[in-house]
Coordinates of C-alpha atoms and ligand atoms in Angstrom, one line a residue:
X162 CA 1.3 28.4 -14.8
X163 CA 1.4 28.6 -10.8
X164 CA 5.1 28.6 -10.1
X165 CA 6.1 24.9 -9.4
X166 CA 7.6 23.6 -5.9
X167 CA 11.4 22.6 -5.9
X168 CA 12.3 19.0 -4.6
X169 CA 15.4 17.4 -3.8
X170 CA 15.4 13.8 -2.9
X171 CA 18.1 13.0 -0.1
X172 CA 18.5 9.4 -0.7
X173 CA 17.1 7.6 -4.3
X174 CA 17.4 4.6 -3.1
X175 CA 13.7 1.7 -2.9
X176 CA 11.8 4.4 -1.6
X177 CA 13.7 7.4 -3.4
X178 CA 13.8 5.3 -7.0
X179 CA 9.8 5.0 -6.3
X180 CA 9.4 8.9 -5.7
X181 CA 11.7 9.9 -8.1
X182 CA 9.2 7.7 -10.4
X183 CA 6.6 9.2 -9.6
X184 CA 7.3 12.8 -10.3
X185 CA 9.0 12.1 -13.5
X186 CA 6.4 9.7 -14.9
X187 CA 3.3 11.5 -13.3
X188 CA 4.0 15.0 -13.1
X189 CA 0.5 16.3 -14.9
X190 CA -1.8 14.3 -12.5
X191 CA 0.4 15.1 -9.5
X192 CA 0.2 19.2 -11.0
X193 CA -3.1 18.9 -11.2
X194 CA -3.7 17.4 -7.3
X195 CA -1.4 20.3 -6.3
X196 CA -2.6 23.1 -8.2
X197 CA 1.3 23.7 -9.5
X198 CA 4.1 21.6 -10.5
X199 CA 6.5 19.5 -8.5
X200 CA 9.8 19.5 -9.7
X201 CA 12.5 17.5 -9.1
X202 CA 15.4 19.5 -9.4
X203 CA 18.1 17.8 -7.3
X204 CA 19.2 14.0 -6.0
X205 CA 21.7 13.3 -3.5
X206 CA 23.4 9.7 -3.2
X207 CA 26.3 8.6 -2.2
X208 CA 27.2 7.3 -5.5
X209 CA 26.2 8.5 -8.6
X210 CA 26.9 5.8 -11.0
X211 CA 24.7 3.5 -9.9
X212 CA 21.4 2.5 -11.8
X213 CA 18.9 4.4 -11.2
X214 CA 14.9 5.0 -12.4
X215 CA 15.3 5.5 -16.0
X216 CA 13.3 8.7 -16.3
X217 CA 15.9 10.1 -13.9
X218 CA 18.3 12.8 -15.7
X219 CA 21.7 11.8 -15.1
X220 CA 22.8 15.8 -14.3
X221 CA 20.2 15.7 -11.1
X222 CA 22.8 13.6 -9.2
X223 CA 25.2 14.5 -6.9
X224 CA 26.7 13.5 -4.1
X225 CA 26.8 16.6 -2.5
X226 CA 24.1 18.1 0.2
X227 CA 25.4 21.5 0.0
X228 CA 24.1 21.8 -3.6
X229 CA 20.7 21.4 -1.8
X230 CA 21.1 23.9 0.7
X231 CA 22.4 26.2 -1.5
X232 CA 20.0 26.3 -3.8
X233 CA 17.0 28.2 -4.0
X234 CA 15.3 26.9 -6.6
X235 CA 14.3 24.0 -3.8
X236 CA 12.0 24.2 -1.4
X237 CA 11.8 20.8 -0.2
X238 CA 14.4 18.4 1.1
X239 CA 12.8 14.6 1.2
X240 CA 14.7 12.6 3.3
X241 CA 15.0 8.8 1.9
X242 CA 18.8 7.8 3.4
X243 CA 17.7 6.0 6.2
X244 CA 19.8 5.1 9.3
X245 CA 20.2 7.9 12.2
X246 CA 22.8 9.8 12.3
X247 CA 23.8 11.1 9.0
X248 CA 20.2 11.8 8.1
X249 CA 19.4 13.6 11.3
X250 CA 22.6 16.0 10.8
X251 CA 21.0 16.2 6.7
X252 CA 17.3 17.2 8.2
X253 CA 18.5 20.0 10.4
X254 CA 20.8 21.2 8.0
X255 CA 17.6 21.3 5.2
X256 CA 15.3 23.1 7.9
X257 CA 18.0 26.1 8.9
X258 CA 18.5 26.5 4.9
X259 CA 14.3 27.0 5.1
X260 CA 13.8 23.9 3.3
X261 CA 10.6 22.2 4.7
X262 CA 11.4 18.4 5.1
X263 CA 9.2 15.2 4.2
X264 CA 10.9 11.9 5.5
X265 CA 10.2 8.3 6.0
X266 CA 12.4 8.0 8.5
X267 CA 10.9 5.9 11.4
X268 CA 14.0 5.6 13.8
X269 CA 14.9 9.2 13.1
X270 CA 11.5 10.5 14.5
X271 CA 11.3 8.1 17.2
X272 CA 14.4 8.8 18.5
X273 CA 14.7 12.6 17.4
X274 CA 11.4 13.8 17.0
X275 CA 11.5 16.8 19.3
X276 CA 15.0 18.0 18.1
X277 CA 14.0 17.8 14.7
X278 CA 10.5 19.3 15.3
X279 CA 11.7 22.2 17.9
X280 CA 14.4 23.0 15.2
X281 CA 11.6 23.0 12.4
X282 CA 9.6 25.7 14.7
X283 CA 12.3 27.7 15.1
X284 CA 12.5 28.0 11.5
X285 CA 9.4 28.4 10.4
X286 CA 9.0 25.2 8.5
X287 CA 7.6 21.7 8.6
X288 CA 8.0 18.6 8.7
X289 CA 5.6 16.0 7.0
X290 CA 6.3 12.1 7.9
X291 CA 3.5 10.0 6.4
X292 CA 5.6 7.7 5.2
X293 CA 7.3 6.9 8.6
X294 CA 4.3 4.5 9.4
X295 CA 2.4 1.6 7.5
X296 CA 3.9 3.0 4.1
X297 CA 1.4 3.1 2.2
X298 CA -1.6 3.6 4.6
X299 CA -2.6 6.8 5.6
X300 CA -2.7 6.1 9.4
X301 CA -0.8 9.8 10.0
X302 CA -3.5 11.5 8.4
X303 CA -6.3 9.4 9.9
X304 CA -4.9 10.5 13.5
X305 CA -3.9 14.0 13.0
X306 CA -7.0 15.2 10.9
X307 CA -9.7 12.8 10.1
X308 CA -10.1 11.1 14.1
X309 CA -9.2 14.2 15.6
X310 CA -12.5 14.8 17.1
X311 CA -12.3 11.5 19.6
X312 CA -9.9 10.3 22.5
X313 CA -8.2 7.6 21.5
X314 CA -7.9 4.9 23.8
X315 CA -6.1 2.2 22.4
X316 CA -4.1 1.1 18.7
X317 CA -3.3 -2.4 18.1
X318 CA -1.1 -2.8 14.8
X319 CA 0.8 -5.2 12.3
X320 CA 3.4 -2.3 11.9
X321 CA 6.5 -4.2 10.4
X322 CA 5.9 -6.0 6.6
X323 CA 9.4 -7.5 6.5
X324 CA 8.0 -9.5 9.8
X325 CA 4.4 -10.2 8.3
X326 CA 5.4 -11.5 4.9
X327 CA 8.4 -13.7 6.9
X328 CA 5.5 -14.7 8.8
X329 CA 2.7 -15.5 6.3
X330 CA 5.6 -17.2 4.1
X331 CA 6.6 -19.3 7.0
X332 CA 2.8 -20.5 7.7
X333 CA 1.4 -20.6 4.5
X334 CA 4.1 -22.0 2.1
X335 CA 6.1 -23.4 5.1
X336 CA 9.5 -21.2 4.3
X337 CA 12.0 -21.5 6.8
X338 CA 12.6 -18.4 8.3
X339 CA 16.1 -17.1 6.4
X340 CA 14.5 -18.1 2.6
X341 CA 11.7 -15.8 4.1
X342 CA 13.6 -12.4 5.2
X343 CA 16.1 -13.1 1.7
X344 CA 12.8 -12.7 0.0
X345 CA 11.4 -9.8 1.9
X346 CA 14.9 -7.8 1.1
X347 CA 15.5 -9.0 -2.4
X348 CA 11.5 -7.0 -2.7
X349 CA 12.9 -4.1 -0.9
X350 CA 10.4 -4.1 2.6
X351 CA 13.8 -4.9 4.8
X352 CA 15.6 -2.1 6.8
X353 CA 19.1 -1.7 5.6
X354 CA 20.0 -3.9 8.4
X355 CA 17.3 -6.0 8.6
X356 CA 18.1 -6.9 12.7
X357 CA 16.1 -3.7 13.2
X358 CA 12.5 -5.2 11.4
X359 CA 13.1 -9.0 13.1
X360 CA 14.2 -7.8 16.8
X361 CA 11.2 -5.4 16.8
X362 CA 12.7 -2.2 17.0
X363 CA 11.5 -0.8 13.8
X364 CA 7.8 -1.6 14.7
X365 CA 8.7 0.3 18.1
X366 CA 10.0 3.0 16.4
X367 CA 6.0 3.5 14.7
X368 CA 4.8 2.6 17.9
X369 CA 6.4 5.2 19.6
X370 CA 4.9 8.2 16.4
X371 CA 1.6 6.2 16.7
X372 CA 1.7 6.8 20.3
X373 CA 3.0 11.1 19.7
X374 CA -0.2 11.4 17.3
X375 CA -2.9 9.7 19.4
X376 CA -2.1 10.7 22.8
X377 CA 0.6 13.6 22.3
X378 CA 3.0 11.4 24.5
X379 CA 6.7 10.8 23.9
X380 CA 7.5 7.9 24.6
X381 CA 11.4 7.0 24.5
X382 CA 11.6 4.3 22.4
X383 CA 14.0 2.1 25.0
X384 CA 10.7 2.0 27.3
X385 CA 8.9 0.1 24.5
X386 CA 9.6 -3.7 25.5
X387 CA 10.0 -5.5 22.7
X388 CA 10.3 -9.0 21.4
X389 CA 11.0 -9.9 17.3
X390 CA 9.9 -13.1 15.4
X391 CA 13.7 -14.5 15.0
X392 CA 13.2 -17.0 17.9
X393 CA 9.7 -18.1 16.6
X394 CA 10.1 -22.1 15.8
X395 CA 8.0 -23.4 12.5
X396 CA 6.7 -25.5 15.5
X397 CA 4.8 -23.0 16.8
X398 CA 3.5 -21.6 14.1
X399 CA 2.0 -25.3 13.9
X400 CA 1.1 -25.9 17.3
X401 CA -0.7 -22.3 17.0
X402 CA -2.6 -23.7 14.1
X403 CA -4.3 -26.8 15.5
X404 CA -5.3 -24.0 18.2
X405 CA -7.0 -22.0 15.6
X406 CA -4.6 -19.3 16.0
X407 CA -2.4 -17.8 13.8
X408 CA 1.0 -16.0 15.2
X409 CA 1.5 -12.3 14.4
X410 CA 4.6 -9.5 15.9
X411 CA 1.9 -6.3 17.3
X412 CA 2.8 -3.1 18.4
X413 CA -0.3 -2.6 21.0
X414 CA -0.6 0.7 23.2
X415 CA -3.7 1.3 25.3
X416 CA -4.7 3.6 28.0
X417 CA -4.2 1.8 31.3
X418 CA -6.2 4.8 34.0
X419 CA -3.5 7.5 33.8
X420 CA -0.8 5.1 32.3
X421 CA -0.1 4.1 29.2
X422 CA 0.7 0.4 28.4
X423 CA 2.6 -0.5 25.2
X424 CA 4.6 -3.3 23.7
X425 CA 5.4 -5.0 21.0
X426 CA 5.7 -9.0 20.7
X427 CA 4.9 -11.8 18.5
X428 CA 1.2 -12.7 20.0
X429 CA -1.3 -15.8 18.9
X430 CA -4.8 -14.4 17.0
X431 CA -7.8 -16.4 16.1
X432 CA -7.5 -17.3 12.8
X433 CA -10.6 -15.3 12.0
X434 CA -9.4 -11.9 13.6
X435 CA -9.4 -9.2 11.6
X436 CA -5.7 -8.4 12.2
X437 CA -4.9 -12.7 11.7
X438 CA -6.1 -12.2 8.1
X439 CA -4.0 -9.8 7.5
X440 CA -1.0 -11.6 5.1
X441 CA 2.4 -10.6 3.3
X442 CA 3.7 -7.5 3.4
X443 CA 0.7 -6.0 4.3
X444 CA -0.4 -4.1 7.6
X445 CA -2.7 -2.9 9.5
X446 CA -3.8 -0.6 12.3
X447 CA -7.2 -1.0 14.4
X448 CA -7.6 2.0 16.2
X449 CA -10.6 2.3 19.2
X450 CA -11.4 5.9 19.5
X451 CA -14.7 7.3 22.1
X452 CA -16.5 8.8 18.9
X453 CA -15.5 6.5 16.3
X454 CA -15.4 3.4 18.3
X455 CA -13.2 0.8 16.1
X456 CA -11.8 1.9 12.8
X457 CA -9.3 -0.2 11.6
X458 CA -6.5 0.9 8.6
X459 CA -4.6 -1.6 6.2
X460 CA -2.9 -2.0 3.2
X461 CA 0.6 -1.9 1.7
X462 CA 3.2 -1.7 4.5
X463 CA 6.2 -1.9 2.9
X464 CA 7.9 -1.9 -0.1
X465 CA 8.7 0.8 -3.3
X466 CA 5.5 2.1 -4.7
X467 CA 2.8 1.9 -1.7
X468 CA 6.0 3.8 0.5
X469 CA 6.4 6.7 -2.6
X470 CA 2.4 7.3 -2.3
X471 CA 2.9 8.4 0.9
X472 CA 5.7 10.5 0.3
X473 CA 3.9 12.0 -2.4
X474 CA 1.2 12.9 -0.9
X475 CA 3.1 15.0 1.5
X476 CA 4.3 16.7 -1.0
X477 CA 1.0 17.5 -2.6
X478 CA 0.0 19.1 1.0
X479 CA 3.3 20.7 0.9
X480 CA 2.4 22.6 -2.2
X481 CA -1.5 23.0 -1.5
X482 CA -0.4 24.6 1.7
X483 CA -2.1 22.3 4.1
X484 CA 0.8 20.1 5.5
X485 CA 2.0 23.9 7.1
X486 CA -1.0 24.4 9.1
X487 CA -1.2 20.3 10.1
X488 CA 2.5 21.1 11.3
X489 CA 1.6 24.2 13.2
X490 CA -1.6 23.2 14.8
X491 CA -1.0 19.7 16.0
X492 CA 2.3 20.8 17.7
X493 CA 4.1 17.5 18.0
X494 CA 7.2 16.8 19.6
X495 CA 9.3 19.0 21.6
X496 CA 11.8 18.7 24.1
X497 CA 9.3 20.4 26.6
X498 CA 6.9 17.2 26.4
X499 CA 6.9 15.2 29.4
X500 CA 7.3 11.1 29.0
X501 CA 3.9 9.4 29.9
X502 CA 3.8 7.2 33.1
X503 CA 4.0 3.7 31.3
X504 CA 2.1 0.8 33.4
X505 CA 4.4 -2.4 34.2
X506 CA 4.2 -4.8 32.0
X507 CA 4.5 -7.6 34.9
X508 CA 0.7 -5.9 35.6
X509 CA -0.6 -7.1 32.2
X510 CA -3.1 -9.5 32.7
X511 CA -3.6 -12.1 29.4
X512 CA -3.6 -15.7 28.5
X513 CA -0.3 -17.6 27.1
X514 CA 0.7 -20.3 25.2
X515 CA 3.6 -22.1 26.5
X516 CA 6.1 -24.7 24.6
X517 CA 8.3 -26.9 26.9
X518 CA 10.3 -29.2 26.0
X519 CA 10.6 -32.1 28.4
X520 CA 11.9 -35.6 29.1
X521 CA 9.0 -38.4 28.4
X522 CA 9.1 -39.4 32.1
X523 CA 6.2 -40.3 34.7
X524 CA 6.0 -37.5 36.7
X525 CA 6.9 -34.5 34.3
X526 CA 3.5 -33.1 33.5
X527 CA 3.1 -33.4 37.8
X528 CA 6.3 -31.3 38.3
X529 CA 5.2 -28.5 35.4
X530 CA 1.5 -27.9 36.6
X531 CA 2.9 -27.3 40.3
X532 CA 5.3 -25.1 39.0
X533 CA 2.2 -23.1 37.2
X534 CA -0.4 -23.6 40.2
X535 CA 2.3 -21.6 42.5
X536 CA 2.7 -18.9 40.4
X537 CA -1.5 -18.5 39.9
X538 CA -1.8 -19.9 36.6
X539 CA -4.1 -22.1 35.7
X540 CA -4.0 -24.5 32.7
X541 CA -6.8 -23.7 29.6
X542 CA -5.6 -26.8 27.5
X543 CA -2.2 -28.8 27.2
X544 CA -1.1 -31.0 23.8
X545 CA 1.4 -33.9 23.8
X546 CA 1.8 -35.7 20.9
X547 CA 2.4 -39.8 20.4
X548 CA 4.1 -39.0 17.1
X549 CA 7.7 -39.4 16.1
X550 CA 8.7 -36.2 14.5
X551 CA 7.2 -34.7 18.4
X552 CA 10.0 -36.2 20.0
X553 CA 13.7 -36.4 20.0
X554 CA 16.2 -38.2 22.2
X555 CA 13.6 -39.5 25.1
X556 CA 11.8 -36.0 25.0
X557 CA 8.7 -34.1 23.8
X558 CA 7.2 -31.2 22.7
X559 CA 4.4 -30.2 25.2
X560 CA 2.1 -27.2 25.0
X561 CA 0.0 -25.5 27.5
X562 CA -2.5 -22.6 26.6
X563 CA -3.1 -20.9 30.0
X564 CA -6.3 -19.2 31.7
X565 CA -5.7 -15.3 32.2
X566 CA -2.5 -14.3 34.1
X567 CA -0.5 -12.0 35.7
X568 CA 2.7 -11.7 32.9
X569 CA 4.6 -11.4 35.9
X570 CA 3.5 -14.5 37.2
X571 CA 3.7 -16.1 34.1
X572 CA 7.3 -15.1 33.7
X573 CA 8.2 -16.2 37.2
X574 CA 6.7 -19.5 36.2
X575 CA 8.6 -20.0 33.1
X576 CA 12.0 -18.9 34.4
X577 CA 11.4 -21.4 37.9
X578 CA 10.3 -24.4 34.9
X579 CA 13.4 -23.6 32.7
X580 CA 15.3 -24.4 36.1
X581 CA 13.5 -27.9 35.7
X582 CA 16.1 -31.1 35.6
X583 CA 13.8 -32.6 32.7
X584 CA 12.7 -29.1 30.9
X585 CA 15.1 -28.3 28.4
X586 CA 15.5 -24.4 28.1
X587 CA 14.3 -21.9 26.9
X588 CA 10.6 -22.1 27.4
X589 CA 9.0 -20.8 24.2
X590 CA 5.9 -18.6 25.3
X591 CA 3.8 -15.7 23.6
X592 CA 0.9 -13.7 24.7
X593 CA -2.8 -14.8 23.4
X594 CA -5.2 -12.4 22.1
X595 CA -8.6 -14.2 21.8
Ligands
LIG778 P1 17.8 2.3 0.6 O1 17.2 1.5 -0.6 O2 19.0 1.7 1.3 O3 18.2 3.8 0.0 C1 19.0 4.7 0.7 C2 19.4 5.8 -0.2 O4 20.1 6.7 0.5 C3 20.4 5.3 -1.4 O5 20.0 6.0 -2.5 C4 21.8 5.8 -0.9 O6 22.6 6.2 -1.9 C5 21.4 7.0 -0.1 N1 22.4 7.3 1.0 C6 22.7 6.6 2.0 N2 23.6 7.2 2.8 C7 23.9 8.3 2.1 C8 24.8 9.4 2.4 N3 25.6 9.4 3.5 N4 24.8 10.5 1.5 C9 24.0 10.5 0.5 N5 23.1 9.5 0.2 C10 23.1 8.5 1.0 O7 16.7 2.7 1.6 P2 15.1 2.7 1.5 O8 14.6 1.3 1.6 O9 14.7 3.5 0.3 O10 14.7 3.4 2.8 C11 14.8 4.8 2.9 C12 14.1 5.3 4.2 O11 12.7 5.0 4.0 C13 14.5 4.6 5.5 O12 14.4 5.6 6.5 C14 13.5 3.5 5.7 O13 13.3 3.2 7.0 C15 12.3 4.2 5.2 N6 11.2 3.4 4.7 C16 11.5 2.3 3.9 C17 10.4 1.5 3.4 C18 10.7 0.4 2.5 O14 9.7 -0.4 2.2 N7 11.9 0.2 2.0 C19 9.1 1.8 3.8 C20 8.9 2.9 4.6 C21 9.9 3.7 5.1 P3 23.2 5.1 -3.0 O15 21.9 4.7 -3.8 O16 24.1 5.8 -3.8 O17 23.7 3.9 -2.2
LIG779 N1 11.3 -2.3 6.9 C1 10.0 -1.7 7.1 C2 9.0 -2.9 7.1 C3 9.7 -0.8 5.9 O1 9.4 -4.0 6.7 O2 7.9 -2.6 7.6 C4 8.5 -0.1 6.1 O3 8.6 0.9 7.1

């Protein structure tokens, strides 16, 4: 028997309770993927009495991290707490005890990556993070090893699954918008404060390790503009549809000359886009490379068991040997990596559809197109309608798709019409992606 490798969950919480499954119920077929055991041999919590997977031996827990470190019987740490600062303090601590470290820790890596990685050199460990992104897909892998051969030039991705299933709930089944997030944490895709999955930020914080493997950039993550779903309206979602669109949040990054442009923002998709079709908790990640031309990535994003596959697997190239040389050759992160020059969003050229609402007065729709013929944009379609449930106290919902503009322009132009005596602010507009 090849002598097994020694894990200790740091956190057995969705994700943890899923791994922790996984070892205990499939321990021959995972062996046999390895070429030697994995044993679990220690779980930290923070409480030990909760309920946990049933296969889990009571005597594994504890809530005490130094048992880890001090024992030599583990050689891995896999991080699963979650939040910032406690598990950053946990990971460093693992790596100068000479544990090597798998975690799923987005906002960690995003915001820490190159003290976490430059400590994990100095070591002489690794760190493996499939998990981090896409949970279940393997969009690490697919851009440290299998597209390594091409120059990536841009990634376009439904990155957050707590947004998409709110989303798809809200369009399909016409959930309001707090029945929809209750759901997505009650199924266990939601951050442990969920503001971080409907401002954005958790879908910047994958955007910003997307954006480390495919370009080798570090990007701080408070450069990434960012706009969440919370102030999307069920009224756009059906004003999108009668437009053939369909309204999902995307982390986008593409290479702008020597710049880099990235964001990430609700945007209206043709219905029959590849990334519109894309429902639930699901994600995906269409990648343009100069060999490969388009690839594009999808499946679980979120959630217990697609999340533990990914950890998994780390662990299996942990104990075959191959996530050390993926560590060592891609060199990622480090405090001597310069921050990319990022190109203004204001220089973004796209089309935009635009919700007012306005007073049902002669003369409005006059006053509105000026506004957007002195700020260059010119008007691809506009909707008013006659019926009731459009309009409220003398006013109206009214909805202009524009041509191609300048975002900068077309902010200028929203800000001067919100100024409007008969517009009501705020303006409702997104980016459109035809
Ligand atoms: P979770 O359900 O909240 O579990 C967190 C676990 O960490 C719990 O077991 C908790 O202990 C433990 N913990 C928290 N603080 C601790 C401390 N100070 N000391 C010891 N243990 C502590 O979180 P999760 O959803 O599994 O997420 C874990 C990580 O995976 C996060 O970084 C998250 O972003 C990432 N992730 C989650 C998903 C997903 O779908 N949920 C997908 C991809 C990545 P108790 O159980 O005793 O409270
Ligand atoms: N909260 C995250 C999401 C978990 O909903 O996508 C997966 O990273």
């Amino acid at each position: 028997m090849n002598t097994p490798l020694g894990i200790a969950l740091i956190g057995c919480g969705t994700v943890g309770g899923g791994v922790a499954r996984l070892l205990l119920e499939q321990s021959e077929r995972l062996a046999a993927r390895a070429g030697r055991p994995l044993a679990l041999r220690r779980v930290v919590v923070r409480d030990t009495e909760k309920p946990r997977p049933a296969a889990l031996p009571r005597a594994l827990l504890t809530t005490d991290l130094q048992q880890v470190l001090n024992d030599p019987s583990v050689q891995v740490g896999v991080e699963l707490v979650g939040g910032v600062d406690w598990a950053k303090q946990a990971v460093l601590s693992l790596l100068e005890a000479g544990k090597d470290v798998v975690t799923a820790n987005k906002a960690l890596l995003a915001q820490h990556g190159a003290e976490v990685f430059d400590a994990a050199r100095r070591h002489g460990r690794a760190v493996a993070f499939e998990a981090s992104v896409a949970g279940g897909v393997p969009i690490v892998a697919a851009l440290a090893q299998c597209l390594a051969a091409n120059e990536i030039q841009s990634l376009q991705g439904i990155l957050n699954g707590t947004c998409n299933f709110i989303l798809t709930s809200m369009t399909e089944k016409g959930q309001t918008y707090a029945d929809a997030l209750a759901e997505a944490q009650r199924r266990g895709y939601a951050e442990a404060d969920p503001t971080l999955d409907v401002n954005g930020t958790d879908a910047a914080h994958k955007l910003a390790i997307l954006v480390q493997l495919a370009f080798g950039l570090a990007v701080p993550v408070d450069a990434i503009e960012r706009r969440g779903i919370a102030d999307i309206d069920a009224l756009d979602i059906r004003f999108a549809g009668e437009l053939g669109y369909t309204i999902k949040l995307l982390a986008e990054t593409w290479r702008m000359g020597d710049k880099l442009a990235l964001h990430v923002s609700p945007v209206l998709l043709r219905k029959q886009a590849p990334l519109a079709m894309v429902r639930g908790a699901y994600n995906a990640i269409h990648v343009v490379g100069d060999a490969v031309g388009d690839a594009l990535f999808a499946g679980r994003g979120a959630g217990q068991m697609p999340t533990a596959s990914a950890v998994v697997a780390d662990l299996i190239d942990l104990a075959v040997g191959r996530a050390q040389k993926t560590f060592e050759t891609l060199k990622l992160w480090s405090a001597r990596t310069q921050a990319p020059p990022l190109f203004p969003s204001a220089s973004v050229r796209t089309r935009f559809y635009l919700r007012l609402f306005v007073e049902d007065r002669p003369g409005v729709l006059a006053d509105v197109t000026r506004v957007l013929a002195n700020h260059h944009i010119s008007i691809a379609s506009v909707i008013q309608h006659e019926a009731p449930e459009d309009h409220e106290g003398g006013r109206v919902h009214l909805v202009i798709m524009s041509h191609t503009a300048l975002t900068g322009d077309f902010r200028a132009a929203v800000a001067e019409l919100d100024r409007l005596q008969r517009v009501v602010p705020p303006s409702v507009y997104f980016p459109v992606e035809d």
